[in-house]
XYZ file of C-alpha atoms in Angstrom:
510
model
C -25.020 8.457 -57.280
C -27.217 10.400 -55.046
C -26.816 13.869 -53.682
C -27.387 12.944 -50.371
C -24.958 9.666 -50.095
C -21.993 12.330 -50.455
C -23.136 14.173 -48.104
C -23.454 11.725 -45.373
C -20.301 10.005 -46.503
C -18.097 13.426 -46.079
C -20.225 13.768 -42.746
C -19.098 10.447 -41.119
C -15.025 11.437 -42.347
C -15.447 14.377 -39.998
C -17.154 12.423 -37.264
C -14.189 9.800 -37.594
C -11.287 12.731 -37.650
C -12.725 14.061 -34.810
C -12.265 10.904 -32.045
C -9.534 11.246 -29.571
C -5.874 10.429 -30.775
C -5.963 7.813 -28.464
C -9.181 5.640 -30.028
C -7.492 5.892 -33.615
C -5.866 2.930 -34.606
C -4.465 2.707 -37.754
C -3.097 -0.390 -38.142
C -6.938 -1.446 -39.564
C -10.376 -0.791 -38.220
C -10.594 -3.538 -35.035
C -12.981 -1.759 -32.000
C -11.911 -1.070 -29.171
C -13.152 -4.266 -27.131
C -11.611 -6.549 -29.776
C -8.079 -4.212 -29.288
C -8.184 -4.990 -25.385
C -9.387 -8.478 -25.667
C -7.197 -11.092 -24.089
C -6.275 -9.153 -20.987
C -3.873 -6.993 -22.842
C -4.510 -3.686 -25.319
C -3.383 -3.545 -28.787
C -0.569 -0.943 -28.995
C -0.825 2.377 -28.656
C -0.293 5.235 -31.322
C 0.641 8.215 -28.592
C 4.208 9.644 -28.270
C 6.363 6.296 -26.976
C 7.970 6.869 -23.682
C 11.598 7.048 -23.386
C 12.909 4.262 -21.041
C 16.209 6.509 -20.235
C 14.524 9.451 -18.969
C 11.679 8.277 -17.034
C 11.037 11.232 -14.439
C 10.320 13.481 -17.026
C 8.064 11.997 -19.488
C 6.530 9.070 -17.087
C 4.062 11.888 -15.409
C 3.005 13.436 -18.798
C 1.903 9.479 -20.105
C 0.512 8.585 -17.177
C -1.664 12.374 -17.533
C -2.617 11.585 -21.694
C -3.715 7.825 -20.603
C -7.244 7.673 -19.862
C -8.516 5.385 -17.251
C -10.391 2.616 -18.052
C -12.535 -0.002 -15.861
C -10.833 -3.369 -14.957
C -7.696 -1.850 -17.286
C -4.356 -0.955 -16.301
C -2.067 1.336 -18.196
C 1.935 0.710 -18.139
C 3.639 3.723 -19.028
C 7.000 1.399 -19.995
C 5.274 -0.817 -22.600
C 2.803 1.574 -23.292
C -0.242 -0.351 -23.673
C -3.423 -1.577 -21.438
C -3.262 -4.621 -19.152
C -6.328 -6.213 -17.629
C -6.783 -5.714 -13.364
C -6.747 -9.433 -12.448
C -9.223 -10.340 -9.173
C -6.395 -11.331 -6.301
C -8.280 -14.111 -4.591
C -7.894 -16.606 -7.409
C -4.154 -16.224 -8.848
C -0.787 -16.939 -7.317
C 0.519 -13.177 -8.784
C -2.611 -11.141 -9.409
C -2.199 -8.022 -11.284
C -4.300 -5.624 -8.664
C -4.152 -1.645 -7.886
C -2.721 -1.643 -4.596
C 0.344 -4.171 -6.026
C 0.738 -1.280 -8.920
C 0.665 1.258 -6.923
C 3.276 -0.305 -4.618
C 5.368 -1.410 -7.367
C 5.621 2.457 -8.695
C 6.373 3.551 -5.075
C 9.555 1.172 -5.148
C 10.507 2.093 -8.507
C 10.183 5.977 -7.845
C 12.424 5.445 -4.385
C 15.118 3.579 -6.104
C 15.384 6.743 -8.815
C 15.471 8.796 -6.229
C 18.252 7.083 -4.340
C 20.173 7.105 -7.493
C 19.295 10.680 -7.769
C 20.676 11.533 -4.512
C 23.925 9.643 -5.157
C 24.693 12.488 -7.955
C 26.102 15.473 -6.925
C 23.725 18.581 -6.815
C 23.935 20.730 -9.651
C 21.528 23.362 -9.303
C 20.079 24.975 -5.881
C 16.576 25.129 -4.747
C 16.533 28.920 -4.676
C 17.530 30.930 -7.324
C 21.080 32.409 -7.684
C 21.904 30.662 -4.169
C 25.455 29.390 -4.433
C 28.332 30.118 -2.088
C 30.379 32.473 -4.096
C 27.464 34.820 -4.478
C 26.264 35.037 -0.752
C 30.375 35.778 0.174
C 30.639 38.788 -1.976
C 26.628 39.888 -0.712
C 28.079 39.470 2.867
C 31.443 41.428 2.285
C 29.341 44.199 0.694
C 26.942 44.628 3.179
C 24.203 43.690 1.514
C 23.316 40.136 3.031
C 23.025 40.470 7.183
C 24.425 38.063 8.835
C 21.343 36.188 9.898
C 20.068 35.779 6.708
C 23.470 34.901 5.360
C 23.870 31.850 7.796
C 20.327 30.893 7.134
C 20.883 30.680 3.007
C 24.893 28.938 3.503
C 22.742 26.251 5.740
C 20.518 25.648 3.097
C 23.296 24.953 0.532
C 24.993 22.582 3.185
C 21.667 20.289 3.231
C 21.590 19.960 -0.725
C 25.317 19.017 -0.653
C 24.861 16.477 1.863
C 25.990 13.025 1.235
C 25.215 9.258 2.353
C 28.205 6.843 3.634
C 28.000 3.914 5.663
C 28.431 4.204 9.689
C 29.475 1.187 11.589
C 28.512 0.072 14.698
C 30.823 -1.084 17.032
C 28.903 -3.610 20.041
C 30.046 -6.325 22.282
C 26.645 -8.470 22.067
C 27.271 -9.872 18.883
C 25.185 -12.943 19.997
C 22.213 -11.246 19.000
C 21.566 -10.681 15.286
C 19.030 -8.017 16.117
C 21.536 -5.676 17.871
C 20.987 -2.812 15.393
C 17.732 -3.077 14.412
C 16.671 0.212 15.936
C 12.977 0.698 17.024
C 12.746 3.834 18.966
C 16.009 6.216 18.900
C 16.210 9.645 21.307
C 19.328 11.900 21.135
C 20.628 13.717 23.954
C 20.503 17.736 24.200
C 24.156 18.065 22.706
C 23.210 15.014 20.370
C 26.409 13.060 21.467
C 24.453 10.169 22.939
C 21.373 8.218 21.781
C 19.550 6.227 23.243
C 18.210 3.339 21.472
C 15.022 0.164 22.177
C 15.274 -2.862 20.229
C 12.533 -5.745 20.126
C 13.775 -8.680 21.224
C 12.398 -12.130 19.278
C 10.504 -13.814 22.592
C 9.098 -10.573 23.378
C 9.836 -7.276 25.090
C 12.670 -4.758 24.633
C 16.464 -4.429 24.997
C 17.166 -0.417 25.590
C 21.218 0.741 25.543
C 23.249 3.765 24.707
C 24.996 4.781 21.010
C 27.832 6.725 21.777
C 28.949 9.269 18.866
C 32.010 10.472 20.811
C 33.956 8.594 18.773
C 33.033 10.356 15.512
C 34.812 13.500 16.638
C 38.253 12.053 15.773
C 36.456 11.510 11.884
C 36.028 8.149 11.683
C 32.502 6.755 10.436
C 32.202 4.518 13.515
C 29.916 4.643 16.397
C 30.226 2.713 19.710
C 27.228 0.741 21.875
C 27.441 0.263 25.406
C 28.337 -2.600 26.992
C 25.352 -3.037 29.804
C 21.663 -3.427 28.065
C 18.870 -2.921 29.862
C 16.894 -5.874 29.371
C 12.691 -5.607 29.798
C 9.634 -8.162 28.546
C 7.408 -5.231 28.569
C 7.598 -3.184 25.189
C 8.747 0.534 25.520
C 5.895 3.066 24.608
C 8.073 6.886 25.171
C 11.098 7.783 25.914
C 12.790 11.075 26.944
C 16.556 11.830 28.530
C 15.783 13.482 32.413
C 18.443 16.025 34.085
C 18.304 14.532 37.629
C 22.012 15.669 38.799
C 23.242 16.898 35.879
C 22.405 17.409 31.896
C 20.535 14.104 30.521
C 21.867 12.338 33.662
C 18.774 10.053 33.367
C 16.806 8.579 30.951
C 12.830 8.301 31.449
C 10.890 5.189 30.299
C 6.912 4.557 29.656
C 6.512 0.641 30.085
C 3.175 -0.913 28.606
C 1.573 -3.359 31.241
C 1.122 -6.784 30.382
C -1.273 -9.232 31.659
C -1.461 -8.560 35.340
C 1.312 -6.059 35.505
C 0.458 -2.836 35.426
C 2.035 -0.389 33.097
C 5.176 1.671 34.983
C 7.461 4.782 34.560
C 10.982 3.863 34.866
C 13.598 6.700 35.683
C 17.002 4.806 34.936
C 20.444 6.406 35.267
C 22.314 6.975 31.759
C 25.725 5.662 33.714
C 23.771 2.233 34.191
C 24.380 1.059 30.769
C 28.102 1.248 30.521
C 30.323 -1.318 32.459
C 33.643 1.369 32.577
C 32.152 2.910 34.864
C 32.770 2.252 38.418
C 30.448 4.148 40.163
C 27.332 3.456 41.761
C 24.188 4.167 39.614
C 22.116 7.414 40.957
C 18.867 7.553 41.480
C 16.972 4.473 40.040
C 12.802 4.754 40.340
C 9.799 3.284 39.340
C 6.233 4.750 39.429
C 3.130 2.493 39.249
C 1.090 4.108 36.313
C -1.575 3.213 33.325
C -0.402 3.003 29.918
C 1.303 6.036 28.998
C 1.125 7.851 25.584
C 3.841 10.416 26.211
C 6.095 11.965 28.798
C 8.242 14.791 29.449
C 10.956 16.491 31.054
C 10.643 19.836 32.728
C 13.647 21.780 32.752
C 12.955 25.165 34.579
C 13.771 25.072 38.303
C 10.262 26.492 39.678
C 8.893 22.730 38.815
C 12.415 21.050 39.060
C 12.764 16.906 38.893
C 8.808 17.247 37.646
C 8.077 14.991 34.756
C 4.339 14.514 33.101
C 2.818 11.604 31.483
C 0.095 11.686 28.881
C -2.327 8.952 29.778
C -5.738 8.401 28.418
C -8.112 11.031 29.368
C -5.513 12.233 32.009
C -2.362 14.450 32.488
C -0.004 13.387 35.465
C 2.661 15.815 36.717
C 4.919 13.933 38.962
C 7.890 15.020 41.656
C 10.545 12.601 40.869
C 12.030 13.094 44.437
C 9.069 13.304 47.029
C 6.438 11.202 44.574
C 3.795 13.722 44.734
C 1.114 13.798 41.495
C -0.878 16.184 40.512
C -3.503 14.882 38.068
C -5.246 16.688 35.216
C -8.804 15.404 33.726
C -8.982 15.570 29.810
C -11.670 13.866 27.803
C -9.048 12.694 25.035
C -5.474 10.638 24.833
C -2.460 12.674 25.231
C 0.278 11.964 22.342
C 2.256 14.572 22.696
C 3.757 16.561 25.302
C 6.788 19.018 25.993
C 7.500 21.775 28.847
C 8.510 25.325 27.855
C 11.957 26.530 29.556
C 11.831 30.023 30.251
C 7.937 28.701 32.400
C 6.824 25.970 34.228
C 4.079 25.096 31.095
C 3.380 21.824 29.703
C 1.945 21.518 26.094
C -0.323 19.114 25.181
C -1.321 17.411 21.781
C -4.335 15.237 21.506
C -6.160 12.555 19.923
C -9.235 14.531 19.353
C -6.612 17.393 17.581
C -6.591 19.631 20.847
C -3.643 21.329 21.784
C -4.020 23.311 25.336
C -1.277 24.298 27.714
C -1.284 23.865 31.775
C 0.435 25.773 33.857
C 1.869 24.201 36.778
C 2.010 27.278 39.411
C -2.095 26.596 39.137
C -3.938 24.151 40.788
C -5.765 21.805 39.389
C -9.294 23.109 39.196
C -12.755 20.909 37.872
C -13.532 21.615 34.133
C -11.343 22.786 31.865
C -10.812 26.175 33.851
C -6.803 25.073 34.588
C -6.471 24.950 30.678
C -4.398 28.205 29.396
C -4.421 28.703 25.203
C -6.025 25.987 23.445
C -6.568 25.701 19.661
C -7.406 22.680 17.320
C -5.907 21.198 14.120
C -8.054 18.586 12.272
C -6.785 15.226 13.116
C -4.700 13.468 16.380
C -1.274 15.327 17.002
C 1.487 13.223 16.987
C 4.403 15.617 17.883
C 4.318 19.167 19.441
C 7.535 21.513 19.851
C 8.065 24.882 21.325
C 10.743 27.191 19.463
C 13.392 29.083 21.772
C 11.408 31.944 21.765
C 8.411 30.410 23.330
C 5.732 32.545 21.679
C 5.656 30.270 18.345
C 4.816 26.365 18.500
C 5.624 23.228 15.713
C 2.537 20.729 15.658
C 2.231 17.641 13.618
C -0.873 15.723 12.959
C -2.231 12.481 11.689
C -3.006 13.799 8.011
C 0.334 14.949 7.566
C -0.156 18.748 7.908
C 2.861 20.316 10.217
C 1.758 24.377 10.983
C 3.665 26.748 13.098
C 1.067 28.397 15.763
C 1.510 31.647 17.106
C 0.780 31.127 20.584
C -0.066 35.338 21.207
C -2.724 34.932 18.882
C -3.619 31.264 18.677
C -3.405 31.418 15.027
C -1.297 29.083 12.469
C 1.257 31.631 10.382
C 3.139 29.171 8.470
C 2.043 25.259 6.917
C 5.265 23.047 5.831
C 3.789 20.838 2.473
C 5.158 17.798 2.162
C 4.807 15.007 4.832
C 2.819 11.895 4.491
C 1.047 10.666 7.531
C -2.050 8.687 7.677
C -2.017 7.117 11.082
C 1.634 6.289 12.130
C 3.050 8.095 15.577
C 5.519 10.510 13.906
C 7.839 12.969 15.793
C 9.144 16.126 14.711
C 12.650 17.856 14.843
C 13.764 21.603 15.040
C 17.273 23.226 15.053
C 16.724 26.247 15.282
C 20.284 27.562 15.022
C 20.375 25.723 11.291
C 16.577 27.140 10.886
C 15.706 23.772 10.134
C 12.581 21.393 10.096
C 12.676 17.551 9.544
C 10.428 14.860 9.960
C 10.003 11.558 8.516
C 6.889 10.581 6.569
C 4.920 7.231 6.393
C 6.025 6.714 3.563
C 9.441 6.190 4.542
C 10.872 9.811 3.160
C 12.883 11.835 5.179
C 11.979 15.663 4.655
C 13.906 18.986 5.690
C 12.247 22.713 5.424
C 13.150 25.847 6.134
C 11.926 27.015 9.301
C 10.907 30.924 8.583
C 9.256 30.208 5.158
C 8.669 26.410 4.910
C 10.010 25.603 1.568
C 11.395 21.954 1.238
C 14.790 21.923 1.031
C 16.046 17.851 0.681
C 14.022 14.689 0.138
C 15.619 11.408 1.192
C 14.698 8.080 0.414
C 14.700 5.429 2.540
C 17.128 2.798 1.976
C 14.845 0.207 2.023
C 11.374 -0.371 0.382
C 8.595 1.273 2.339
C 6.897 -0.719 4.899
C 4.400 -0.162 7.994
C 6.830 -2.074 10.066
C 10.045 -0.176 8.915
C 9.371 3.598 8.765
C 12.755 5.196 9.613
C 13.497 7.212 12.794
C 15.676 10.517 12.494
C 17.739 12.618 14.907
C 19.834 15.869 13.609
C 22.516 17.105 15.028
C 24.953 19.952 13.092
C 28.311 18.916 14.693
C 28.263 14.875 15.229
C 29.828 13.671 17.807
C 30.386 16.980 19.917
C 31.696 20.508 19.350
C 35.147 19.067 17.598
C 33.566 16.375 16.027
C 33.811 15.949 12.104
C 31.006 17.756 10.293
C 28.711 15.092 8.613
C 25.677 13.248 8.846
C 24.677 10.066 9.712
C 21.528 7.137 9.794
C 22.891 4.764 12.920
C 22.253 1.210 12.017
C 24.629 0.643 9.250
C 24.295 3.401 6.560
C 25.867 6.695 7.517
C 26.579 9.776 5.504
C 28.847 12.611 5.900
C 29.919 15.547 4.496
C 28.225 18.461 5.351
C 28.437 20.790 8.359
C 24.280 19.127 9.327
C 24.185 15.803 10.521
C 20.994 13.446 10.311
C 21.093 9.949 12.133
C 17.668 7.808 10.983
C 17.225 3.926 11.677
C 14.838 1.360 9.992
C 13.237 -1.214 11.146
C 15.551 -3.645 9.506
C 18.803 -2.561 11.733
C 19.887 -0.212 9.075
C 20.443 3.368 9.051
C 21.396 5.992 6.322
C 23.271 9.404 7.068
C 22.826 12.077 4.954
């Protein structure tokens, strides 16, 4: 035999040992076309994937799998599966189904995670025992020492099932829950349900009942019926705390769009009295509205309108208008100053001052900044120099208003084009929000780490993203510590209380 034949022949044997592991087969010398032909690949020789631990060694096959046109790689049967073309077959095999499909199978883990107790902390060394002895020594202050014991409340929070007590039980839609709005001391919410021939049916969840520590909430007897559908919502302090509730109606047809101010006493039956002040202002489709709460603007409310601001005297009528060249989402007025804050679709967020007049241009406008989609939810903290925005690409920042400069980014949220609130306690020093993707988050407020994710108890939809409301004592200052999700999953056991509500009349409490 020839020199050169052994040559080439040990030359090829390296060429062959060097392919990926992936390409070797060793079962016999097929290519790779005739391995995938048939709509299905051959098997594979990599590490097989444990079917019992899936959250650990799912990610890492998913990594080592290369991706191949028109193939699909399951991670469970670990092998390639021809993308089918959805137009032609009754269950097509297509990326979007996939990627739904491993959505629903990652939220049901993750409700069965969250069923287990917690066994380790998110922060290092942080269990109760630890921060005790650090606070009897002096070494913890006391600030810092709530902060951490709030944290370890959240991880040990549990889910249980909340009832809801209501006379209507004609209707089968009585807790399917579009919109829900607690009240300052988070005792009352009120709550907007579609209604099957069209418009809305509004009422009042009273948690009262929760403070004797039963998992049971009560709905009023008198609903407010309406065949317009119910765009914002915010509780008004007319003659007293969240005496009133405010309501942006969307016009239909020939009707124009309105601003109801309805008294919160209208919606129970018990009581005898005569309903206060009950108003309706004329107005164009309204994005958002707001309460103002500090007496040199008192019984003022705004309304974010395309391309305009409205500040309105609830008593006398009297508007003052404000020209913008984008759609207001968001609004909220600062306590301690008769300011309104503004969020955008254009991602502007500018402040107005109300002791001004209302001048041409944007001369009126006090600090303005910009984040880089349409804000969905803006929120000013206590101390009025630091505000929460939320936008449409899911970033939430924390803008120093002195300075006009974001100092702190929560990761996290999902948003791609849903109109998403958010929610502060700042006595907790906690952030929550929930994403599109039906996940309800909670950070820390001073250094944004995520602290719990909760599934939704259902399977994601665009129709059925859950609504949340915190409160840390449910049900009032002697209520039972717990949380809950009003429709008709509560849970409770920690000092925190969450109430969220899905689209499909259900609710979990964590």
């Amino acid at each position: 035999m020839k020199k050169g034949s052994w040559r080439d022949r040990d030359r090829d044997r390296k060429r062959y040992n060097r392919r990926p592991e992936w390409q070797r087969d060793h079962s016999g010398h097929r290519t790779q076309e005739q391995r995938y032909e048939g709509g299905a690949a051959g098997p594979s020789h990599r590490t097989q994937v444990h079917t019992g631990d899936t959250s650990s060694s799912l990610p890492e096959a998913q990594a080592a799998a290369p991706e191949l046109p028109g193939f699909y790689f399951d991670p469970e049967k670990n092998r390639y599966f021809r993308l089918l073309p959805g137009h032609n077959n009754c269950n097509p095999l297509t990326r979007e189904g996939l990627r739904k499909k491993e959505q629903e199978s990652q939220r049901v883990r993750l409700l069965e995670e969250d069923e287990q107790p917690r066994k380790k902390s998110l922060r290092a060394g942080l269990n109760s025992t630890l921060l005790l002895q650090k606070r009897h020594l002096g070494l913890l202050p006391e600030r810092s020492y709530c902060r951490l014991i709030h944290e370890l409340k959240v991880s040990s929070m549990r889910r249980h099932k909340l009832d809801v007590q209501s006379s209507d039980s004609s209707s089968p839609n009585t807790d399917n829950f579009r919109l829900i709005v607690a009240d300052s001391a988070c005792e009352r919410v009120f709550t907007v349900n579609d209604v099957e021939h069209g418009g809305c049916k509004c009422g009042i969840m009273n948690f009262r009942g929760c403070s004797k520590g039963s998992l049971s909430v009560e709905m009023c007897d008198n609903l407010h019926f309406t065949n317009r559908k119910v765009n914002s919502i915010c509780w008004a302090s007319v003659t007293h705390s969240d005496s009133h509730v405010l309501l942006c109606l969307v016009g239909i047809a020939e009707t124009p769009g309105c601003v109801s101010l309805l008294p919160a006493s209208l919606f129970s039956n018990s009581n005898p009295d005569q309903p206060g002040m009950l108003c309706s202002f004329k107005i164009s489709t309204a994005w958002s509205c707001a309460w103002c709460l500090n007496p040199q603007a008192d019984k003022n409310f705004s309304t974010g309108l395309s391309r305009r601001v409205i500040v309105t005297d609830a008593v006398t009528g009297r508007r003052q208008t404000y020209g913008i060249s984008s759609d207001v989402l968001a609004q909220q007025f600062a306590l301690r100053a008769p300011v309104l804050y503004n969020g955008c679709r254009s991602g502007e967020i500018f402040s107005i001052d109300l002791r001004q007049r209302a001048r041409r241009g944007s001369g009126w406008k006090g600090c303005r900044f910009f984040q880089d989609s349409a804000i969905t939810s803006v929120r000013i903290l206590d101390d009025e120099n630091y505000l929460l925005a939320a936008d449409m690409l899911g970033k939430i920042k924390l803008w120093d208003l002195r300075v006009t400069r974001a100092v702190q980014q929560y990761e996290g949220h999902h948003n791609e084009h849903a109109y998403l609130p958010l929610h502060v306690n700042e006595p907790e020093g906690l952030l929550l929000a929930v994403g599109q993707d039906c996940y309800t988050r909670m950070w820390s407020l001073g250094d944004g780490r995520l602290l719990r994710t909760i599934p939704s108890p259902h399977p994601a939809g665009k129709d059925s993203v859950p609504s949340v409301v915190f409160s840390s004592q449910l049900g009032g200052c002697r209520a039972c510590r717990g949380c809950s999700w009003p429709s008709a999953t509560t849970c409770t056991t920690s000092p925190t209380t969450v109430t969220t509500r899905t689209g499909r009349g259900r609710a979990l409490t964590c």
